[in-house]
Structures are given as C-alpha cells and as structure tokens.
Short mmCIF file of C-alpha atoms and ligand atoms in Angstrom, two decimals:
data_model
loop_
_atom_site.label_atom_id
_atom_site.label_comp_id
_atom_site.label_asym_id
_atom_site.label_seq_id
_atom_site.Cartn_x
_atom_site.Cartn_y
_atom_site.Cartn_z
CA MET A 1 177.77 90.95 187.85
CA ARG A 2 175.23 88.73 189.67
CA PHE A 3 176.77 84.47 189.82
CA GLU A 4 174.31 83.62 187.81
CA ARG A 5 175.63 85.99 185.09
CA VAL A 6 179.21 83.81 185.64
CA PRO A 7 179.88 81.33 183.01
CA VAL A 8 179.67 77.91 184.23
CA PRO A 9 183.34 75.23 183.49
CA GLU A 10 181.84 72.77 182.32
CA GLY A 11 181.76 70.54 185.09
CA VAL A 12 180.85 72.53 187.59
CA GLY A 13 177.46 72.48 185.47
CA ALA A 14 176.72 69.50 186.12
CA ARG A 15 177.67 69.99 189.66
CA PRO A 16 174.34 69.61 192.29
CA ARG A 17 172.53 73.44 193.72
CA ASP A 18 171.44 74.50 196.29
CA GLY A 19 167.92 75.60 197.48
CA ARG A 20 169.80 79.17 195.68
CA GLY A 21 170.99 78.09 193.00
CA TYR A 22 174.97 77.45 193.82
CA PRO A 23 176.78 74.62 192.59
CA VAL A 24 177.77 72.04 195.62
CA PRO A 25 181.41 71.89 194.96
CA ALA A 26 182.56 68.45 195.74
CA ILE A 27 184.60 68.27 198.49
CA THR A 28 181.68 70.09 200.18
CA PRO A 29 180.02 68.22 202.99
CA TRP A 30 175.66 67.46 202.53
CA GLN A 31 173.86 67.22 205.77
CA GLY A 32 170.76 66.23 204.43
CA ASP A 33 170.09 67.49 201.77
CA VAL A 34 171.37 70.87 202.37
CA PRO A 35 175.15 71.01 202.04
CA GLN A 36 176.99 72.76 204.12
CA PHE A 37 179.48 75.51 202.25
CA ALA A 38 181.49 76.57 205.28
CA LEU A 39 182.75 73.13 205.46
CA THR A 40 184.93 70.89 204.19
CA ASP A 41 184.59 66.90 203.97
CA HIS A 42 188.28 65.61 204.46
CA GLY A 43 187.09 62.37 203.38
CA ARG A 44 185.75 64.02 200.22
CA SER A 45 189.11 65.75 200.10
CA ALA A 46 191.11 63.03 200.04
CA ASP A 47 189.02 61.06 197.96
CA CYS A 48 189.72 64.27 195.23
CA ALA A 49 193.42 64.39 195.93
CA LEU A 50 194.49 60.20 195.68
CA GLU A 51 192.15 59.84 192.59
CA ARG A 52 193.35 63.34 190.87
CA ARG A 53 190.02 64.69 190.74
CA CYS A 54 189.05 68.37 191.12
CA SER A 55 188.24 69.99 194.05
CA VAL A 56 185.48 71.90 192.49
CA CYS A 57 184.26 69.99 190.04
CA GLY A 58 184.67 66.85 190.77
CA ARG A 59 186.19 65.39 187.31
CA PHE A 60 189.55 63.97 186.74
CA MET A 61 192.80 66.90 186.62
CA GLU A 62 194.91 65.62 183.61
CA ARG A 63 198.72 65.89 184.16
CA GLY A 64 200.34 69.29 184.28
CA PRO A 65 199.92 72.69 186.68
CA VAL A 66 196.02 72.53 189.18
CA TRP A 67 195.13 75.18 191.44
CA ARG A 68 194.02 76.60 194.44
CA VAL A 69 192.20 80.05 195.77
CA VAL A 70 194.49 82.46 197.47
CA GLY A 71 194.14 84.56 200.36
CA ALA A 72 194.78 88.12 200.65
CA ALA A 73 197.70 87.47 202.27
CA GLU A 74 199.64 85.15 199.69
CA SER A 75 197.48 87.74 196.54
CA GLU A 76 199.96 90.33 197.91
CA ALA A 77 203.50 88.55 197.58
CA ILE A 78 202.93 87.30 194.18
CA ALA A 79 201.96 90.32 193.33
CA GLY A 80 205.15 91.87 195.12
CA ALA A 81 207.26 88.97 193.38
CA LEU A 82 206.38 89.62 189.85
CA ALA A 83 206.78 92.97 190.33
CA ALA A 84 210.00 92.40 191.14
CA GLY A 85 211.10 90.12 188.69
CA GLN A 86 210.52 87.54 190.38
CA PRO A 87 209.03 83.84 190.37
CA TYR A 88 206.22 83.26 192.74
CA ARG A 89 207.01 79.88 194.57
CA ASN A 90 205.19 78.76 198.12
CA LEU A 91 206.11 75.15 198.15
CA ALA A 92 204.09 75.21 201.97
CA PRO A 93 201.94 72.76 202.58
CA THR A 94 197.79 73.33 202.20
CA MET A 95 194.56 72.19 203.10
CA GLU A 96 193.53 74.17 200.01
CA GLY A 97 191.91 71.68 197.06
CA PRO A 98 193.81 71.70 193.97
CA GLY A 99 191.10 72.08 190.73
CA HIS A 100 191.06 73.52 187.15
CA ARG A 101 191.85 76.62 185.84
CA ALA A 102 188.64 77.70 185.11
CA CYS A 103 186.99 75.93 188.49
CA MET A 104 189.10 77.41 190.01
CA LEU A 105 188.81 80.82 188.65
CA TYR A 106 185.30 80.71 188.90
CA ALA A 107 184.29 78.97 192.80
CA ALA A 108 186.54 82.21 193.24
CA MET A 109 183.37 84.44 192.43
CA VAL A 110 181.35 83.26 193.39
CA CYS A 111 181.71 81.60 196.50
CA PRO A 112 179.97 82.91 198.33
CA TYR A 113 182.50 81.70 201.16
CA LEU A 114 185.17 82.49 199.87
CA ALA A 115 183.72 86.90 199.98
CA ARG A 116 182.81 86.88 203.05
CA PRO A 117 184.56 90.19 204.91
CA ASN A 118 187.86 89.02 205.82
CA ALA A 119 188.14 87.15 202.84
CA ARG A 120 189.66 88.79 199.65
CA ARG A 121 186.10 90.23 197.93
CA ARG A 122 185.04 91.48 201.40
CA ALA A 123 182.05 90.83 199.98
CA SER A 124 178.32 88.99 202.27
CA ALA A 125 178.74 85.68 202.18
CA GLU A 126 174.65 86.14 203.23
CA ASP A 127 173.02 87.41 199.96
CA PRO A 128 173.67 85.51 196.77
CA ALA A 129 172.65 89.69 195.14
CA ASP A 130 175.82 90.81 195.68
CA GLU A 131 177.43 91.76 192.67
CA LEU A 132 180.64 90.96 191.43
CA THR A 133 182.83 93.19 189.39
CA SER A 134 185.72 92.81 187.97
CA ALA A 135 186.93 96.21 189.22
CA ALA A 136 185.94 94.96 192.85
CA VAL A 137 189.25 95.79 195.20
CA ARG A 138 191.22 92.71 196.04
CA GLY A 139 193.31 92.66 198.90
CA ALA A 140 193.89 93.93 202.51
CA ALA A 141 192.22 97.84 202.09
ZN1 ZN B 201 187.58 71.37 187.71
#
C-alpha cells in the first residue's frame, strides 16, 4: 500500500504538506519553507506538551490515554509481556511526543523516518513510493 492510500486522520489532513505530499507533523521544525522531518523542534514539542496537543496533528487531546510510536526493542517487550499474560508498563521518561491513537498509527505507517533501516519497518526513508503491507516484518530480523 502506498502512503497516499493510508486513511488520513481528520487532524492530519489539515497539516501542511511537503513537496512529496507527506503531511508535516506539528513538532517538525521548518527551514524556510522546507520541513525538517528527521528533526524535532523542541519548542514546538514543549508547546504541544504544555497545551496537551497531539505531536502529529497539533489538535487538543482530551483527558485519557495518549499514544506514541515505539521502536523494535520496546515492541518486543510489549509482545513478550502480553504473551506471558502480564501487563506492560514503561515508566521511563521519553522524548517522544504523545498523540491521538489514529495519528500515531498513521505516523507509524507513513512517516519515512519511522521507517528508516534501523526502525521497525526497515524500509527506505527516501522513497515515498515504498510499498506498505499489513504483512510487513516488524522488529528484529
Ligand atoms: Zn492527532
């Protein structure tokens, strides 16, 4: 599945886009009119956290659970805990900004930098035409 075919959450659809068509997350810094996807703007991140706004769409998050994308090691830990019938809790602080569930799922599927070779999907970070499938291998090979 190409990224253009992934359903876009309402708030993400309102985000500005880069020249390839990728929506620009709320915490992404800009250099002129070019978004710097591989970087995080700490001021924008702090604003989102202080105002309880989603790091992807920038819209307000109601009270309740918030979500974030996790890497391969943590996803394996979560899978191990669930397989053992144990709850998974990670109380370690993280620099990853939280967001709406739909926004985080969308980012995990579409963001080229979450798909870099050392990330979970291990796909190219450069080719927006990468194919995404529900059967894509996740975690350590
Ligand atoms: Zn959102």
